[in-house]
Amino acid sequence: MNEILETQLKAMLSKVGIEDVSFMVNIHEALLKGNPIPIANYYDLVGLNREKADALLEMLGECNENNQITAFSGLSLTPTPYKFIVQNKTLYTWCALDAILFTEWLDVSSQIISHDPIDNAAIELNIEGDHLMSTDPYPLYISLVDTMDNCNIKGSFCNHVSFWASEQTANQWLKDNPTGKIVTIDDFFESHKIGLKCC
């Protein structure tokens, strides 16, 4: 399990009385099959009492009209700007960082396809586990923010964490988001020290 994800999940889920987050891999592996998760299966996968399981789903999940889970804690069957291709199945992630971390978290090889939010330049990464194999273009940049609201994960964090195809567009984002930061893809893979505070 990826150390960054595990640390952040434990911090978030401690608020609803959950300390062991190992079941999260089960949910993500179920989503990787490419189909929504029936709610009964979800309860089996999490192995928590109904109250905690429902609180968890409210915090981290998305459901379709049939009350089946289509996204959970950043991994989604619903299209987003981050296409996450694993084992010939196309899924999506809520942000650029999810796409990177989930590859290691699930111990898979992934192809990640996205676009620069400013100039729409095509972006592609290939990752095997915790090893970056290639990026196009290179170098590649990632925007980050260091706080997250557990009640609005997408709005407070995911919507600000993107891939950038050039230093120019990354700096343009930074100009409009002075509390954010930009790291290169190499910096991220070398350090794995991306700080995040929950609020």
CSV table of N, CA and C in Angstrom, one decimal, residues 90-167:
chain,number,residue,atom,x,y,z
A,90,THR,N,-10.4,0.9,-19.2
A,90,THR,CA,-10.3,2.3,-19.0
A,90,THR,C,-11.1,2.8,-17.9
A,91,LEU,N,-10.4,3.3,-16.9
A,91,LEU,CA,-11.1,4.0,-15.7
A,91,LEU,C,-10.6,5.4,-15.7
A,92,TYR,N,-10.9,6.1,-14.6
A,92,TYR,CA,-10.6,7.5,-14.5
A,92,TYR,C,-10.2,7.8,-13.0
A,93,THR,N,-9.5,8.9,-12.8
A,93,THR,CA,-9.2,9.3,-11.5
A,93,THR,C,-9.6,10.7,-11.3
A,94,TRP,N,-9.8,11.1,-10.0
A,94,TRP,CA,-10.3,12.4,-9.7
A,94,TRP,C,-9.2,13.5,-9.9
A,95,CYS,N,-8.0,13.1,-9.8
A,95,CYS,CA,-6.9,14.1,-10.0
A,95,CYS,C,-5.6,13.4,-10.5
A,96,ALA,N,-4.7,14.3,-10.9
A,96,ALA,CA,-3.4,13.7,-11.4
A,96,ALA,C,-2.7,12.9,-10.4
A,97,LEU,N,-2.7,13.3,-9.2
A,97,LEU,CA,-1.9,12.6,-8.1
A,97,LEU,C,-2.5,11.2,-7.9
A,98,ASP,N,-3.9,11.1,-8.0
A,98,ASP,CA,-4.5,9.8,-7.8
A,98,ASP,C,-4.0,8.8,-8.9
A,99,ALA,N,-3.9,9.3,-10.1
A,99,ALA,CA,-3.5,8.4,-11.2
A,99,ALA,C,-2.1,7.8,-10.9
A,100,ILE,N,-1.2,8.6,-10.4
A,100,ILE,CA,0.2,8.2,-10.1
A,100,ILE,C,0.1,7.2,-8.9
A,101,LEU,N,-0.5,7.6,-7.8
A,101,LEU,CA,-0.4,6.9,-6.6
A,101,LEU,C,-1.2,5.6,-6.7
A,102,PHE,N,-2.3,5.5,-7.4
A,102,PHE,CA,-3.1,4.3,-7.5
A,102,PHE,C,-2.3,3.2,-8.2
A,103,THR,N,-1.4,3.6,-9.1
A,103,THR,CA,-0.6,2.6,-9.9
A,103,THR,C,0.2,1.8,-8.9
A,104,GLU,N,0.9,2.5,-7.9
A,104,GLU,CA,1.6,1.8,-6.9
A,104,GLU,C,0.7,1.1,-5.9
A,105,TRP,N,-0.3,1.8,-5.5
A,105,TRP,CA,-1.2,1.3,-4.5
A,105,TRP,C,-1.8,-0.1,-4.9
A,106,LEU,N,-2.1,-0.2,-6.2
A,106,LEU,CA,-2.7,-1.4,-6.7
A,106,LEU,C,-1.7,-2.4,-7.3
A,107,ASP,N,-0.4,-1.9,-7.4
A,107,ASP,CA,0.7,-2.7,-7.9
A,107,ASP,C,0.3,-3.2,-9.4
A,108,VAL,N,0.1,-2.2,-10.2
A,108,VAL,CA,-0.3,-2.5,-11.6
A,108,VAL,C,0.6,-1.6,-12.5
A,109,SER,N,0.5,-1.9,-13.8
A,109,SER,CA,1.0,-1.0,-14.8
A,109,SER,C,-0.1,-0.2,-15.4
A,110,SER,N,0.1,1.1,-15.6
A,110,SER,CA,-0.9,2.0,-16.0
A,110,SER,C,-0.4,2.9,-17.2
A,111,GLN,N,-1.4,3.2,-18.0
A,111,GLN,CA,-1.2,4.3,-19.0
A,111,GLN,C,-2.2,5.4,-18.6
A,112,ILE,N,-1.6,6.6,-18.4
A,112,ILE,CA,-2.4,7.8,-17.9
A,112,ILE,C,-2.5,8.8,-19.1
A,113,ILE,N,-3.7,9.2,-19.4
A,113,ILE,CA,-3.8,10.1,-20.5
A,113,ILE,C,-4.6,11.3,-20.0
A,114,SER,N,-4.1,12.5,-20.3
A,114,SER,CA,-4.8,13.7,-19.8
A,114,SER,C,-4.4,14.8,-20.8
A,115,HIS,N,-4.8,16.1,-20.5
A,115,HIS,CA,-4.5,17.2,-21.3
A,115,HIS,C,-4.2,18.4,-20.3
A,116,ASP,N,-3.3,19.3,-20.8
A,116,ASP,CA,-3.0,20.5,-20.0
A,116,ASP,C,-4.3,21.3,-19.9
A,117,PRO,N,-4.7,21.7,-18.7
A,117,PRO,CA,-5.9,22.5,-18.6
A,117,PRO,C,-5.9,23.8,-19.3
A,118,ILE,N,-4.7,24.4,-19.5
A,118,ILE,CA,-4.7,25.7,-20.2
A,118,ILE,C,-4.6,25.7,-21.7
A,119,ASP,N,-3.6,24.9,-22.2
A,119,ASP,CA,-3.4,24.9,-23.7
A,119,ASP,C,-3.9,23.7,-24.3
A,120,ASN,N,-4.4,22.7,-23.5
A,120,ASN,CA,-5.0,21.5,-24.0
A,120,ASN,C,-4.0,20.5,-24.7
A,121,ALA,N,-2.7,20.8,-24.4
A,121,ALA,CA,-1.7,19.9,-25.0
A,121,ALA,C,-1.9,18.4,-24.4
A,122,ALA,N,-1.7,17.4,-25.3
A,122,ALA,CA,-1.9,16.1,-24.9
A,122,ALA,C,-0.8,15.6,-24.0
A,123,ILE,N,-1.1,14.8,-22.9
A,123,ILE,CA,-0.2,14.3,-21.9
A,123,ILE,C,-0.4,12.8,-21.8
A,124,GLU,N,0.7,12.1,-21.7
A,124,GLU,CA,0.7,10.7,-21.5
A,124,GLU,C,1.8,10.2,-20.6
A,125,LEU,N,1.4,9.4,-19.6
A,125,LEU,CA,2.4,8.8,-18.8
A,125,LEU,C,2.3,7.3,-18.8
A,126,ASN,N,3.4,6.6,-18.6
A,126,ASN,CA,3.3,5.1,-18.5
A,126,ASN,C,4.1,4.8,-17.2
A,127,ILE,N,3.4,4.1,-16.3
A,127,ILE,CA,4.0,3.8,-15.0
A,127,ILE,C,3.8,2.3,-14.7
A,128,GLU,N,4.9,1.7,-14.1
A,128,GLU,CA,4.8,0.3,-13.6
A,128,GLU,C,5.1,0.3,-12.1
A,129,GLY,N,4.0,0.0,-11.4
A,129,GLY,CA,4.1,0.0,-9.9
A,129,GLY,C,4.6,1.4,-9.4
A,130,ASP,N,5.8,1.5,-8.8
A,130,ASP,CA,6.2,2.8,-8.3
A,130,ASP,C,7.3,3.3,-9.3
A,131,HIS,N,7.4,2.8,-10.5
A,131,HIS,CA,8.4,3.3,-11.5
A,131,HIS,C,7.8,4.0,-12.6
A,132,LEU,N,8.3,5.2,-12.8
A,132,LEU,CA,7.8,6.0,-14.0
A,132,LEU,C,8.6,5.5,-15.2
A,133,MET,N,7.9,5.1,-16.2
A,133,MET,CA,8.6,4.5,-17.4
A,133,MET,C,8.8,5.6,-18.5
A,134,SER,N,7.8,6.4,-18.7
A,134,SER,CA,7.9,7.5,-19.7
A,134,SER,C,6.8,8.5,-19.5
A,135,THR,N,7.1,9.7,-20.0
A,135,THR,CA,6.1,10.8,-20.1
A,135,THR,C,6.2,11.5,-21.4
A,136,ASP,N,5.1,11.9,-22.0
A,136,ASP,CA,5.1,12.7,-23.2
A,136,ASP,C,4.1,13.8,-23.0
A,137,PRO,N,4.5,15.1,-22.9
A,137,PRO,CA,5.9,15.6,-23.1
A,137,PRO,C,6.8,15.3,-21.8
A,138,TYR,N,8.0,15.7,-22.0
A,138,TYR,CA,9.0,15.6,-20.9
A,138,TYR,C,9.8,16.9,-20.9
A,139,PRO,N,10.0,17.6,-19.8
A,139,PRO,CA,9.5,17.3,-18.5
A,139,PRO,C,8.0,17.6,-18.4
A,140,LEU,N,7.5,17.0,-17.3
A,140,LEU,CA,6.0,17.2,-17.0
A,140,LEU,C,5.9,17.7,-15.6
A,141,TYR,N,4.9,18.5,-15.4
A,141,TYR,CA,4.7,19.2,-14.1
A,141,TYR,C,3.4,18.8,-13.5
A,142,ILE,N,3.3,18.9,-12.1
A,142,ILE,CA,2.1,18.7,-11.4
A,142,ILE,C,1.8,19.8,-10.4
A,143,SER,N,0.6,20.3,-10.4
A,143,SER,CA,0.2,21.3,-9.4
A,143,SER,C,-0.3,20.7,-8.2
A,144,LEU,N,0.0,21.2,-7.0
A,144,LEU,CA,-0.5,20.7,-5.8
A,144,LEU,C,-1.0,21.8,-4.8
A,145,VAL,N,-1.8,21.4,-3.9
A,145,VAL,CA,-2.2,22.3,-2.8
A,145,VAL,C,-2.0,21.5,-1.5
A,146,ASP,N,-1.8,22.2,-0.4
A,146,ASP,CA,-1.4,21.4,0.8
A,146,ASP,C,-2.5,21.3,1.8
A,147,THR,N,-3.7,21.6,1.5
A,147,THR,CA,-4.8,21.4,2.4
A,147,THR,C,-6.0,20.8,1.7
A,148,MET,N,-6.8,20.1,2.4
A,148,MET,CA,-8.0,19.4,1.8
A,148,MET,C,-9.1,19.4,2.9
A,149,ASP,N,-10.3,19.7,2.4
A,149,ASP,CA,-11.5,19.7,3.2
A,149,ASP,C,-12.1,18.3,3.0
A,150,ASN,N,-12.2,17.5,4.1
A,150,ASN,CA,-12.8,16.2,4.0
A,150,ASN,C,-14.2,16.2,3.5
A,151,CYS,N,-14.9,17.3,3.7
A,151,CYS,CA,-16.3,17.4,3.2
A,151,CYS,C,-16.4,17.8,1.8
A,152,ASN,N,-15.3,18.2,1.2
A,152,ASN,CA,-15.3,18.6,-0.2
A,152,ASN,C,-14.0,18.3,-0.8
A,153,ILE,N,-13.7,17.0,-0.9
A,153,ILE,CA,-12.4,16.5,-1.4
A,153,ILE,C,-12.1,17.0,-2.8
A,154,LYS,N,-13.1,16.9,-3.7
A,154,LYS,CA,-12.9,17.3,-5.1
A,154,LYS,C,-12.7,18.8,-5.2
A,155,GLY,N,-13.5,19.6,-4.6
A,155,GLY,CA,-13.4,21.0,-4.7
A,155,GLY,C,-12.2,21.6,-4.1
A,156,SER,N,-11.8,21.1,-2.9
A,156,SER,CA,-10.7,21.6,-2.2
A,156,SER,C,-9.4,21.1,-2.6
A,157,PHE,N,-9.3,19.9,-3.2
A,157,PHE,CA,-8.0,19.3,-3.5
A,157,PHE,C,-8.0,18.9,-5.0
A,158,CYS,N,-8.8,17.9,-5.3
A,158,CYS,CA,-8.7,17.3,-6.7
A,158,CYS,C,-8.7,18.3,-7.8
A,159,ASN,N,-9.6,19.3,-7.7
A,159,ASN,CA,-9.7,20.3,-8.8
A,159,ASN,C,-8.5,21.2,-9.0
A,160,HIS,N,-7.6,21.1,-8.1
A,160,HIS,CA,-6.3,21.9,-8.2
A,160,HIS,C,-5.1,21.1,-8.5
A,161,VAL,N,-5.2,19.8,-8.6
A,161,VAL,CA,-4.1,18.9,-8.8
A,161,VAL,C,-4.1,18.3,-10.2
A,162,SER,N,-3.3,18.9,-11.0
A,162,SER,CA,-3.4,18.7,-12.5
A,162,SER,C,-2.0,18.4,-13.0
A,163,PHE,N,-1.9,17.8,-14.2
A,163,PHE,CA,-0.7,17.7,-15.0
A,163,PHE,C,-0.6,18.9,-15.9
A,164,TRP,N,0.6,19.4,-16.1
A,164,TRP,CA,0.9,20.5,-16.9
A,164,TRP,C,2.0,20.2,-17.9
A,165,ALA,N,1.7,20.5,-19.2
A,165,ALA,CA,2.6,20.0,-20.3
A,165,ALA,C,3.9,20.9,-20.4
A,166,SER,N,3.8,22.1,-19.8
A,166,SER,CA,5.0,23.0,-19.9
A,166,SER,C,5.1,23.8,-18.7
A,167,GLU,N,6.3,24.3,-18.5
A,167,GLU,CA,6.6,25.2,-17.3
A,167,GLU,C,5.8,26.5,-17.5
